[in-house]
PDB file of C-alpha atoms and ligand atoms in Angstrom:
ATOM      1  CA  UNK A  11      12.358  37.103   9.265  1.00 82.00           C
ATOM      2  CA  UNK A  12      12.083  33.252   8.416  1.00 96.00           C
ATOM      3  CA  UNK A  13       8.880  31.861   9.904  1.00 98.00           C
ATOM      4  CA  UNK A  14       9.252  28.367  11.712  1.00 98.00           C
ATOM      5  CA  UNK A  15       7.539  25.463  10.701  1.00 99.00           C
ATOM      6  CA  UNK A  16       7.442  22.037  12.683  1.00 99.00           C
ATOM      7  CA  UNK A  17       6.489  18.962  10.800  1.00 99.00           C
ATOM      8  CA  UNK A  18       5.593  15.851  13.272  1.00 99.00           C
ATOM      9  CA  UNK A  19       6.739  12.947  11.612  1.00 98.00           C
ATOM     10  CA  UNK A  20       8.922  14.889   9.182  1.00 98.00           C
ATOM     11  CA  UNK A  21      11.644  12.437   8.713  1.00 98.00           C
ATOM     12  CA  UNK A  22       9.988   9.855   6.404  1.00 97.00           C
ATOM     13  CA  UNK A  23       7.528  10.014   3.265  1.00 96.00           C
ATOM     14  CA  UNK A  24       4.860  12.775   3.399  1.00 98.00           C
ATOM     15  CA  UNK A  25       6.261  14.648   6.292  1.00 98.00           C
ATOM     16  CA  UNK A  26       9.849  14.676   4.500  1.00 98.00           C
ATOM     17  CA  UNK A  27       7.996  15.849   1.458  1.00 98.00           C
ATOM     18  CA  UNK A  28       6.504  18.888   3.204  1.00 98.00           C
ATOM     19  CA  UNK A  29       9.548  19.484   5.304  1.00 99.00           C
ATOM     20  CA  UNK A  30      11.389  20.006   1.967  1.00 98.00           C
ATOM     21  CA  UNK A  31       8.731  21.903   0.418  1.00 98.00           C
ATOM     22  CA  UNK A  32       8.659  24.439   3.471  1.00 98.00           C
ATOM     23  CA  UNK A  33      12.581  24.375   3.806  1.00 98.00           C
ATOM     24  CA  UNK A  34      12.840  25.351  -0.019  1.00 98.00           C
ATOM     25  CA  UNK A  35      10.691  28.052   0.340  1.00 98.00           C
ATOM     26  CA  UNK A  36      12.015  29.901   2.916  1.00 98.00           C
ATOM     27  CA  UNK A  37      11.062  28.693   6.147  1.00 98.00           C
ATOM     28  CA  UNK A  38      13.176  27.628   9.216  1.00 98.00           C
ATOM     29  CA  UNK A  39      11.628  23.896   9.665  1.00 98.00           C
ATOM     30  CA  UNK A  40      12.106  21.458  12.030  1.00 98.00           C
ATOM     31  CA  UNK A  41      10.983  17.794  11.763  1.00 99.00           C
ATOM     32  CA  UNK A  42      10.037  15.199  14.127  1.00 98.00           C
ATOM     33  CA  UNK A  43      10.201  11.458  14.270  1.00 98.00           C
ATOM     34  CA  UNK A  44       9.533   8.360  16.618  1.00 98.00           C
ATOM     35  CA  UNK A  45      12.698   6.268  16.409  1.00 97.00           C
ATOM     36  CA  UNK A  46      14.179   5.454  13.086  1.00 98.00           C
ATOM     37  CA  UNK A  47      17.082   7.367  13.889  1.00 98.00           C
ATOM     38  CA  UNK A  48      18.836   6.032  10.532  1.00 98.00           C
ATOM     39  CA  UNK A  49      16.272   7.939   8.758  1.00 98.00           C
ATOM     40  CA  UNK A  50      16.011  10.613  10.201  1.00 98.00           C
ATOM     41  CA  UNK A  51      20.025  10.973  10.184  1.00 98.00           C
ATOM     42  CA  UNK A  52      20.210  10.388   6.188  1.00 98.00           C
ATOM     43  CA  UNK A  53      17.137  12.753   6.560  1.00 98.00           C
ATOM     44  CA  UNK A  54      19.029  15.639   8.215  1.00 98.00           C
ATOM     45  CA  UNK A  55      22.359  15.116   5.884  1.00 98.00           C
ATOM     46  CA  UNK A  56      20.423  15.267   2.693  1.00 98.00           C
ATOM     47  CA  UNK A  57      18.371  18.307   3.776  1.00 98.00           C
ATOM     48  CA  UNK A  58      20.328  20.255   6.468  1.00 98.00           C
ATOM     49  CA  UNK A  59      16.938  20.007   8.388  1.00 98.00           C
ATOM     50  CA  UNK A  60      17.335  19.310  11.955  1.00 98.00           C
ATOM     51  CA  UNK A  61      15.098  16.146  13.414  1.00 98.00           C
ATOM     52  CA  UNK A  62      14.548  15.877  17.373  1.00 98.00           C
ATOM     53  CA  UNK A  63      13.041  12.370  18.581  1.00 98.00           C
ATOM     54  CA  UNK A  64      10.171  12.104  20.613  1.00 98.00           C
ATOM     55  CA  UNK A  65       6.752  10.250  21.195  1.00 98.00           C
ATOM     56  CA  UNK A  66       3.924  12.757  19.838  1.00 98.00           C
ATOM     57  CA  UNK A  67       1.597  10.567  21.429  1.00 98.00           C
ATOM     58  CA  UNK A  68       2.716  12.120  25.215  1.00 98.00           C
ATOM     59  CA  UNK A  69       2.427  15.427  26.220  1.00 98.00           C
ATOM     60  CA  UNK A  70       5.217  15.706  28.227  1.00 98.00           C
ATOM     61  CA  UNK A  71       7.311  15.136  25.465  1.00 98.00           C
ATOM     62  CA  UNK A  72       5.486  17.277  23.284  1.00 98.00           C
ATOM     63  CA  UNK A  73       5.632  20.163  25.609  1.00 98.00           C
ATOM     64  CA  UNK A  74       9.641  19.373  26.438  1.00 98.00           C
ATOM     65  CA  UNK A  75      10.004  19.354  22.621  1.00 98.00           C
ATOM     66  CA  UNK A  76       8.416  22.438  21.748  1.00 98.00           C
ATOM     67  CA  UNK A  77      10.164  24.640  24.043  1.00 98.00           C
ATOM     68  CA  UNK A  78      13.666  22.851  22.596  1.00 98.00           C
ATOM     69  CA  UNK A  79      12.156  23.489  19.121  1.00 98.00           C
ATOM     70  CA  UNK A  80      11.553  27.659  20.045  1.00 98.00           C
ATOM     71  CA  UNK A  81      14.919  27.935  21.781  1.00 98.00           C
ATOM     72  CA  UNK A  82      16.290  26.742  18.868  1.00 98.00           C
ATOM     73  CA  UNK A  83      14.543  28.361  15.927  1.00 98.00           C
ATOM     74  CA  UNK A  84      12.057  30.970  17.476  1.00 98.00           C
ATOM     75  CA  UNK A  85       8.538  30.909  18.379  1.00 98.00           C
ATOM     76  CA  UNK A  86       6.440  27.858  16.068  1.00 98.00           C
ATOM     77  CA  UNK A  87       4.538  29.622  13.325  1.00 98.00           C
ATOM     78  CA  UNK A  88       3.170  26.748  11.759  1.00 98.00           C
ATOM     79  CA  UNK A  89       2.317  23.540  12.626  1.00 99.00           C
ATOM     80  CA  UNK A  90       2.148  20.364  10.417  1.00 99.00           C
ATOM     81  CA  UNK A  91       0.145  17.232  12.407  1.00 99.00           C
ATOM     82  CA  UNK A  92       1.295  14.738  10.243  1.00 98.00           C
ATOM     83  CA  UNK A  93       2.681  11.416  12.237  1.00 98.00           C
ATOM     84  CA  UNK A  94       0.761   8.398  11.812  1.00 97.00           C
ATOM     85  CA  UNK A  95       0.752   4.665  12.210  1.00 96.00           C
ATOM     86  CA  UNK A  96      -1.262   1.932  11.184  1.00 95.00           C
ATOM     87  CA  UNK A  97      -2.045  -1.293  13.265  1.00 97.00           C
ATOM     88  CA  UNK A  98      -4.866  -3.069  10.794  1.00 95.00           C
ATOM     89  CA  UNK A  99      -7.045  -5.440  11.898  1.00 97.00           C
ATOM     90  CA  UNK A 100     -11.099  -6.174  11.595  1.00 98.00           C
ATOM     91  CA  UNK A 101     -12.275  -5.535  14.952  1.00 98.00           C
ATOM     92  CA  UNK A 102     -13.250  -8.842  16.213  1.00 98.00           C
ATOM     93  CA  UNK A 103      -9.216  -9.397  15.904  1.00 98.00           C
ATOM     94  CA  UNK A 104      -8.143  -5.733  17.251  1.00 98.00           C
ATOM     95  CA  UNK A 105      -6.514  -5.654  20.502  1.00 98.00           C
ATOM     96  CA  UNK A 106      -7.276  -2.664  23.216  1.00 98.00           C
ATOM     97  CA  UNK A 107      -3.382  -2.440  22.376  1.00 98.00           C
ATOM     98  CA  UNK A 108      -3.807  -1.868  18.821  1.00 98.00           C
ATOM     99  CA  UNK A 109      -6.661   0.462  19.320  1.00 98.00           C
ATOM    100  CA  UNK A 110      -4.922   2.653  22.117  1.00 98.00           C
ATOM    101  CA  UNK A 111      -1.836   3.270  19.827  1.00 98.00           C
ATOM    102  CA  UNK A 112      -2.894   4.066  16.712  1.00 98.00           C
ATOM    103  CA  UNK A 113      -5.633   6.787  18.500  1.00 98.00           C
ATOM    104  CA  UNK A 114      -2.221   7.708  20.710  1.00 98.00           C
ATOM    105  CA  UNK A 115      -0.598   8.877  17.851  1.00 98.00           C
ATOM    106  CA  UNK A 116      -3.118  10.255  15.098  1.00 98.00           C
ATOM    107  CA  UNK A 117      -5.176  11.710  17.443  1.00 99.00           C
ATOM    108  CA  UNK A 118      -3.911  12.632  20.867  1.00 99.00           C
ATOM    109  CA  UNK A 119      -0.762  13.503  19.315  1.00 99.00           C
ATOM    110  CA  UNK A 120      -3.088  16.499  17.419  1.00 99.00           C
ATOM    111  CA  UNK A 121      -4.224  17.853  21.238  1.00 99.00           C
ATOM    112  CA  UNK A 122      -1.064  17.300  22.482  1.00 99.00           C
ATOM    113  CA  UNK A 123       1.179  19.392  19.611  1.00 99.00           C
ATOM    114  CA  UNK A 124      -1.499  21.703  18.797  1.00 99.00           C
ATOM    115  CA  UNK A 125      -2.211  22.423  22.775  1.00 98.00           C
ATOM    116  CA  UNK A 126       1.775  23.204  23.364  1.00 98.00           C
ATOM    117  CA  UNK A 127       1.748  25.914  20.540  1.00 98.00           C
ATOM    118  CA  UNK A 128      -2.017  27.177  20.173  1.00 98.00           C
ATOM    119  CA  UNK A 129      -1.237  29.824  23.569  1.00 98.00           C
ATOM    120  CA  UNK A 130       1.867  31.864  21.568  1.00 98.00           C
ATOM    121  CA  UNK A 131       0.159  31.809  18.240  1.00 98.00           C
ATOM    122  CA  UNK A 132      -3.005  33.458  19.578  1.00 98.00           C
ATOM    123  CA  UNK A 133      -0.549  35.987  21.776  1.00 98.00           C
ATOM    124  CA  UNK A 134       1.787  36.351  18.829  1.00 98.00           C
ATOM    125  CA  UNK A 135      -1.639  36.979  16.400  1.00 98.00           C
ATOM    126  CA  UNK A 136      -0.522  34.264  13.709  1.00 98.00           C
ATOM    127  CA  UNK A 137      -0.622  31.006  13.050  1.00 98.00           C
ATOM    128  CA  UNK A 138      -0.792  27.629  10.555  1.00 98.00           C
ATOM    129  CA  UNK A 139      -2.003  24.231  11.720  1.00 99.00           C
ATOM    130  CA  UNK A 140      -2.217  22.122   9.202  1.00 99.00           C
ATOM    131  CA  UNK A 141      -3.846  18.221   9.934  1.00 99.00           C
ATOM    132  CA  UNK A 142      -3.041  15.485   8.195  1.00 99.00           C
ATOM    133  CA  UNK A 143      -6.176  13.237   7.933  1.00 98.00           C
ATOM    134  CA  UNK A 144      -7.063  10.090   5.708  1.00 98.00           C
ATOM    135  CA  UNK A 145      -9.324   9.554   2.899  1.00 98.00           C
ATOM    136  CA  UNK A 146      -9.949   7.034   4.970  1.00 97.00           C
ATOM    137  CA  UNK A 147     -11.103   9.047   7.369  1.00 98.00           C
ATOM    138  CA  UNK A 148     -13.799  10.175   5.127  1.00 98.00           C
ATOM    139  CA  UNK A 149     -14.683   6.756   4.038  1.00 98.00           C
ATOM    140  CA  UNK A 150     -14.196   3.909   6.732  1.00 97.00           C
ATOM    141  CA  UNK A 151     -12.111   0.945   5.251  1.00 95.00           C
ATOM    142  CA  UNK A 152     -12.518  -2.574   6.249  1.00 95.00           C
ATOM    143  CA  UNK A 153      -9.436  -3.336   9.107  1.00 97.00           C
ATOM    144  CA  UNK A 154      -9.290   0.409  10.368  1.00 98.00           C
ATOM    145  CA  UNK A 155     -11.659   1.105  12.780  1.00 98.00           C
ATOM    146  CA  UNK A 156      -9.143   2.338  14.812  1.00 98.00           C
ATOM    147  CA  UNK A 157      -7.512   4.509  12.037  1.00 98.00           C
ATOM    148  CA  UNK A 158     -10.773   5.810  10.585  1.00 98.00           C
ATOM    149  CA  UNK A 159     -12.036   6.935  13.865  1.00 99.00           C
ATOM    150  CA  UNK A 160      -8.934   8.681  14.793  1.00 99.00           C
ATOM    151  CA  UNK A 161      -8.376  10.634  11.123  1.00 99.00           C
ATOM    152  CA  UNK A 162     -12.151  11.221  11.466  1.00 99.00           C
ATOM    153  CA  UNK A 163     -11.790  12.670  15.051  1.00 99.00           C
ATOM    154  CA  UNK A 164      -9.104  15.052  13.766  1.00 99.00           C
ATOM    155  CA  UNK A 165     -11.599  16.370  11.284  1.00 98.00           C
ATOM    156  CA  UNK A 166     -14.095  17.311  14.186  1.00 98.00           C
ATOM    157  CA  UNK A 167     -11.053  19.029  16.165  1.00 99.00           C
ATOM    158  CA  UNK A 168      -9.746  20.763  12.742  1.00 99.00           C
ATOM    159  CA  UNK A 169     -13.293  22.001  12.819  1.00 98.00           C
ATOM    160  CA  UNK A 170     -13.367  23.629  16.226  1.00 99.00           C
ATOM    161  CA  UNK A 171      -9.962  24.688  16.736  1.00 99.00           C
ATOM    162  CA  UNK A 172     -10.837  26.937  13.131  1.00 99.00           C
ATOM    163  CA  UNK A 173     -14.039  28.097  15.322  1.00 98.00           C
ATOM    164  CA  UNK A 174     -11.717  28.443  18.458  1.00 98.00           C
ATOM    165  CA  UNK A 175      -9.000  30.567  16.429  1.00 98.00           C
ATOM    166  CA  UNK A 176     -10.130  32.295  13.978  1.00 98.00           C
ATOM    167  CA  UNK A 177     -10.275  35.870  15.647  1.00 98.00           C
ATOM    168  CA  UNK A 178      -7.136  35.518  16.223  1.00 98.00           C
ATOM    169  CA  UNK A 179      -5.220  34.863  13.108  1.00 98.00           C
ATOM    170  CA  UNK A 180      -4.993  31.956  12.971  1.00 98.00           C
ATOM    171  CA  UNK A 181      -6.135  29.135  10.616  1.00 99.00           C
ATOM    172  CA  UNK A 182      -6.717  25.181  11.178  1.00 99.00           C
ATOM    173  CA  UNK A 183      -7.150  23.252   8.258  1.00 99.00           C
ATOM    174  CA  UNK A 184      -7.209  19.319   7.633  1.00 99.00           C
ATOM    175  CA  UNK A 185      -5.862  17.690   4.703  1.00 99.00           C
ATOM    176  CA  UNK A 186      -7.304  14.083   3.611  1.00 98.00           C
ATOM    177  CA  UNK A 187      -4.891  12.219   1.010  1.00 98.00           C
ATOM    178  CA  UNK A 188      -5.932   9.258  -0.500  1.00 96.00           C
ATOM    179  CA  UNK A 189      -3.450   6.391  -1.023  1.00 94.00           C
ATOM    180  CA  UNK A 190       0.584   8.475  -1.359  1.00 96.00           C
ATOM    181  CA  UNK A 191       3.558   6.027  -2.391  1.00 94.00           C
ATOM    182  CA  UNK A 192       5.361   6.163   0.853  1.00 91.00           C
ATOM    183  CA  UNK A 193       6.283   3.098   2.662  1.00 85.00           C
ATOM    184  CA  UNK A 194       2.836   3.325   4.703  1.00 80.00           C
ATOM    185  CA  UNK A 195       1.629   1.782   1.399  1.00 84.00           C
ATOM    186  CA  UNK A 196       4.191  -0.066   0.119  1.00 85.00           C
ATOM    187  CA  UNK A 197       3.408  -2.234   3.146  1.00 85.00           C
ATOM    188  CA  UNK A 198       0.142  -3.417   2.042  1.00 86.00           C
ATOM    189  CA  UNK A 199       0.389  -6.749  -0.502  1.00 90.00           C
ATOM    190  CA  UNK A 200       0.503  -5.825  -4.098  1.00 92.00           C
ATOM    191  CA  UNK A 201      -2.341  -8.149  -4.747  1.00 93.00           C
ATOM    192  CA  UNK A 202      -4.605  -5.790  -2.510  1.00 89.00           C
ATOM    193  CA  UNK A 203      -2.528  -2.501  -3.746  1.00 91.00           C
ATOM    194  CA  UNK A 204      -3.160  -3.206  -7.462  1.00 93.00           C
ATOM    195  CA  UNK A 205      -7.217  -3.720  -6.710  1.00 92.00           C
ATOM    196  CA  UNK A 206      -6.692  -0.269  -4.435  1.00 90.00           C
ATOM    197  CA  UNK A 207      -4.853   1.718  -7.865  1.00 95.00           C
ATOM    198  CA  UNK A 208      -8.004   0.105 -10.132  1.00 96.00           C
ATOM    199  CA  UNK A 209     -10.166   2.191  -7.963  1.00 93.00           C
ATOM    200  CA  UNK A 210      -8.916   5.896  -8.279  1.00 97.00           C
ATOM    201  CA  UNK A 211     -10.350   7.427 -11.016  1.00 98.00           C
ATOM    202  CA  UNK A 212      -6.722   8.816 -12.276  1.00 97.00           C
ATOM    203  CA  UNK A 213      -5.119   5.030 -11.714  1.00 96.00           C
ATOM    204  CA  UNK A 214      -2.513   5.891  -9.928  1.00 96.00           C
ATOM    205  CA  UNK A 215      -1.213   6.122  -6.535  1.00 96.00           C
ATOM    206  CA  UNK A 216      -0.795   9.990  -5.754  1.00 97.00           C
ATOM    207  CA  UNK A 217       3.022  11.168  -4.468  1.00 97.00           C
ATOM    208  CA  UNK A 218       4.083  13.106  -1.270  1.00 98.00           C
ATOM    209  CA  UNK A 219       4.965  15.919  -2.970  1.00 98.00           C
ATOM    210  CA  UNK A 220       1.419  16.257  -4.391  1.00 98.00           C
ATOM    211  CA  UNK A 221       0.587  16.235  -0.449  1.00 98.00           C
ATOM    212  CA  UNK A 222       3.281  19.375   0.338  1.00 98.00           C
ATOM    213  CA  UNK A 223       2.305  21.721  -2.438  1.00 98.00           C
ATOM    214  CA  UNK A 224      -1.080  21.992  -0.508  1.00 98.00           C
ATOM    215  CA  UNK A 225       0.363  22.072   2.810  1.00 99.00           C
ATOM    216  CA  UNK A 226       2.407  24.999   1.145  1.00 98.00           C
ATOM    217  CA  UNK A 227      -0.478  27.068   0.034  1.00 98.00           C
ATOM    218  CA  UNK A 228      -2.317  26.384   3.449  1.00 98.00           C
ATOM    219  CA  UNK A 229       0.671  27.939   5.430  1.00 98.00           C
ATOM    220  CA  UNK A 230       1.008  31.442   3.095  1.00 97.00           C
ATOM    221  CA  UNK A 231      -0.678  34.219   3.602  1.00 96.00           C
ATOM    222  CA  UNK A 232      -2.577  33.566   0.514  1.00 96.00           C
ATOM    223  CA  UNK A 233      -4.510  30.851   2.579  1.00 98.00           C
ATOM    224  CA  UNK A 234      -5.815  33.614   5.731  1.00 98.00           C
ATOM    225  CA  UNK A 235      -9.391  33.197   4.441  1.00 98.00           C
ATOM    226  CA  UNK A 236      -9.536  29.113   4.251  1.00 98.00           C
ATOM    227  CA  UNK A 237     -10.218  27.798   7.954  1.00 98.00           C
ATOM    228  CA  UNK A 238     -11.866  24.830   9.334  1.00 98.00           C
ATOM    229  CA  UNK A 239     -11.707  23.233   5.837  1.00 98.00           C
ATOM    230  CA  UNK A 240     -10.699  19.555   4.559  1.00 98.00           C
ATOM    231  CA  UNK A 241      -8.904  19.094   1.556  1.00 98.00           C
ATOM    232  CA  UNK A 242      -9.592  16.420  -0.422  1.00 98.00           C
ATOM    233  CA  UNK A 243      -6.388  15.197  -2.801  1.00 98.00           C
ATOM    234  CA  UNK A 244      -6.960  11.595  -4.009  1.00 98.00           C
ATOM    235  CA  UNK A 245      -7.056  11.077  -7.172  1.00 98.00           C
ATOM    236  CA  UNK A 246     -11.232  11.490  -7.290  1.00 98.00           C
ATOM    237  CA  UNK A 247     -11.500   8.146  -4.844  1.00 97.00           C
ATOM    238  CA  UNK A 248     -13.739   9.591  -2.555  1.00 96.00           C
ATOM    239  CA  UNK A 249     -15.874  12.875  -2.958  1.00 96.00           C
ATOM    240  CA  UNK A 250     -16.348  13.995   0.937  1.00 91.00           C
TER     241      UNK A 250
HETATM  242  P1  NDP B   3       5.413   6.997   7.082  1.00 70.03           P
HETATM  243  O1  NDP B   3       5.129   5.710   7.775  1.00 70.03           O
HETATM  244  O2  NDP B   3       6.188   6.977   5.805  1.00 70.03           O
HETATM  245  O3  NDP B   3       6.134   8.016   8.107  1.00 70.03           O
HETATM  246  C1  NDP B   3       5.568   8.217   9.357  1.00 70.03           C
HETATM  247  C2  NDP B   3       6.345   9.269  10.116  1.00 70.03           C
HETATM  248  O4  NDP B   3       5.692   9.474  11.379  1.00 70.03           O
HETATM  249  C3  NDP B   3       7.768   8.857  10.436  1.00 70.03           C
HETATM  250  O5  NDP B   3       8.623   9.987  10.418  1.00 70.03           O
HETATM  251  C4  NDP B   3       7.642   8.306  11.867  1.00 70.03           C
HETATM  252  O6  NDP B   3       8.848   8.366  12.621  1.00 70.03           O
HETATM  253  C5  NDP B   3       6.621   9.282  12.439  1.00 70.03           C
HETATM  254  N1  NDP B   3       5.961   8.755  13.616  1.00 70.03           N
HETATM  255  C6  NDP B   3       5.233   7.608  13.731  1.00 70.03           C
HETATM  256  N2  NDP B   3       4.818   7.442  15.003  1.00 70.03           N
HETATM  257  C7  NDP B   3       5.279   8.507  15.710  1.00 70.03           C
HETATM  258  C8  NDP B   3       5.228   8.904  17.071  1.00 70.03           C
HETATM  259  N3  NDP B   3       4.569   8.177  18.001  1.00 70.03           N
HETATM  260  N4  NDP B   3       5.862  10.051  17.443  1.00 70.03           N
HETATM  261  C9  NDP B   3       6.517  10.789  16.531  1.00 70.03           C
HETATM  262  N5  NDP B   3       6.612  10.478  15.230  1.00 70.03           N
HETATM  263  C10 NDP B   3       6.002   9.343  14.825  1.00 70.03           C
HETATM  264  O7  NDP B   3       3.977   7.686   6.870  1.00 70.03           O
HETATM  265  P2  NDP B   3       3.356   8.427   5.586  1.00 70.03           P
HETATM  266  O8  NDP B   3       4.298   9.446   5.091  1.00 70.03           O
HETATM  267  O9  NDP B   3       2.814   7.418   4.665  1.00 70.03           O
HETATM  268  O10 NDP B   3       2.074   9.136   6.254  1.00 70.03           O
HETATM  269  C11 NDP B   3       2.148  10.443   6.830  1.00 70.03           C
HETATM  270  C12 NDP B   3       0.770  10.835   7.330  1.00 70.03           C
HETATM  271  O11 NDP B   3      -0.150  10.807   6.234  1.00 70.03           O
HETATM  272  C13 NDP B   3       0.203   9.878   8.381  1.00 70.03           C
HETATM  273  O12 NDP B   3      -0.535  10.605   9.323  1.00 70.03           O
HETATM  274  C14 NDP B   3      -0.724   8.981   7.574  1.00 70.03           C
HETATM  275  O13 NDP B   3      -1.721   8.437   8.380  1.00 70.03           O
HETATM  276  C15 NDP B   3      -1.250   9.968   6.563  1.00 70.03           C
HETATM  277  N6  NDP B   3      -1.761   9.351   5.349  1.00 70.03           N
HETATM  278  C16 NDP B   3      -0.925   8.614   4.566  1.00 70.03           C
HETATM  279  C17 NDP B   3      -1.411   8.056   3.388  1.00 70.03           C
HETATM  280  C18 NDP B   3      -0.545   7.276   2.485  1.00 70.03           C
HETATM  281  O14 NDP B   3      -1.086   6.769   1.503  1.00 70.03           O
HETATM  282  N7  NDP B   3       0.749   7.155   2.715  1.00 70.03           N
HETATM  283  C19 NDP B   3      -2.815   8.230   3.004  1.00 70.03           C
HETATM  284  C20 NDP B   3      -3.585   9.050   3.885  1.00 70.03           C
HETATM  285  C21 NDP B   3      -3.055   9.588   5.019  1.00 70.03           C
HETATM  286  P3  NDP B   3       9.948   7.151  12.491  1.00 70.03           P
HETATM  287  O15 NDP B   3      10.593   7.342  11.144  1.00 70.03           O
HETATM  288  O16 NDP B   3      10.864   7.379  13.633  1.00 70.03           O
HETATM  289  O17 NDP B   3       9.168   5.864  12.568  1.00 70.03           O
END
């Protein structure tokens, strides 16, 4: 039988990429998204994929969500953490706003999904959690003290939950891309993007699907004996 996948985030760049990937390969996925429901409508009539809307950032929904997600397809195999937002900013000009939000939803949002699922994967004996960090993460970049810290945090929890679960089947991995062209990036200024592309060693910017082969591997069985690690893929940017 068809394992199930969820992607968070699923309707839109990366998470569309690995939602394909997973769908092509055999899995039943689902995606997630925040609100873009014109998206994540051309989303579902190009791939057949079904989208459901919620907030990742609140457990309630989360928890509502996931049980709507296993009546629907069957119990959640694998889980891909891979909403994100950006609110940049140096931090003499961040708001408590700015910094609550974009911690809501890269970080909190990893608890909250990963919490809903993590008691029928270790019942069931199986599972696939798969993070999506930053390079930045790794790094620090000027205007994202709030983003750092948060793809940094899920790092640390990537690195636990692996302890936590490991006995059990299951496997937590973290996966740190450097800069993807999705619209996350085409929103910063070409004058800054350029000097960002003269940095990577392969001077280029990488592409989702680049992202998705990885989160493919990490969700086979071929991957049972990689836990607790972060994958690098950035075009040799940053060596963590
Ligand atoms: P996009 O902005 O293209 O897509 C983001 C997706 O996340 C959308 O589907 C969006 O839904 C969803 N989302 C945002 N907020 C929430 C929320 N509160 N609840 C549920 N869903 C939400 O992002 P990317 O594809 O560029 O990035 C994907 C992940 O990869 C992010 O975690 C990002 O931080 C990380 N990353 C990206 C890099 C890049 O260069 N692009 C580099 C390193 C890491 P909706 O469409 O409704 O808004």
């Amino acid at each position: 039988m068809s394992k199930v996948a969820v992607v968070t985030g699923g309707t839109r760049g990366i998470g569309a990429a690995i939602c394909e990937a997973l769908d092509k390969a055999g899995y039943k996925v689902a995606a997630t998204y925040a609100g873009n429901d014109d998206a994540a409508k051309k989303f579902t009539e190009k791939t057949g994929i079904p989208a459901f809307k919620f907030d990742v950032g609140s457990f309630d929904a989360c928890n509502e969500n996931i049980k709507k997600i296993s009546d629907e397809l069957g119990p959640i195999d694998i889980l891909v953490n891979n909403a994100g937002i950006t609110r940049d900013g140096f931090l003499h000009k961040t708001t408590p706003k700015h910094w609550h939000e974009v911690v809501q939803t890269n970080l909190d949002s990893v608890f909250n999904m990963c919490r809903c699922v993590i008691e029928g994967m270790r019942e069931r004996g199986f599972g696939r959690i798969i993070n999506i960090s930053s390079i930045n993460g790794q790094s620090g970049q000027v205007g994202q003290t709030n983003y750092a810290a948060a793809k940094a945090g899920i790092l640390g929890f990537t690195k636990a939950l692996a302890q936590e679960s490991a006995s059990k089947g299951i496997t937590v991995n973290a996966i740190a891309p450097g800069y993807i062209e999705t619209e996350m990036v085409r929103a910063v200024p070409p004058e800054v993007l350029a000097k960002i592309v003269e940095k990577i060693p392969v001077k280029r910017l990488g592409k989702a699907d680049e992202i998705a082969s990885m989160v493919l591997f990490l969700a086979s069985d071929k991957a049972a004996f990689a836990t607790g690690a972060t994958f690098s893929i950035n075009g040799g940017q940053y060596f963590a």
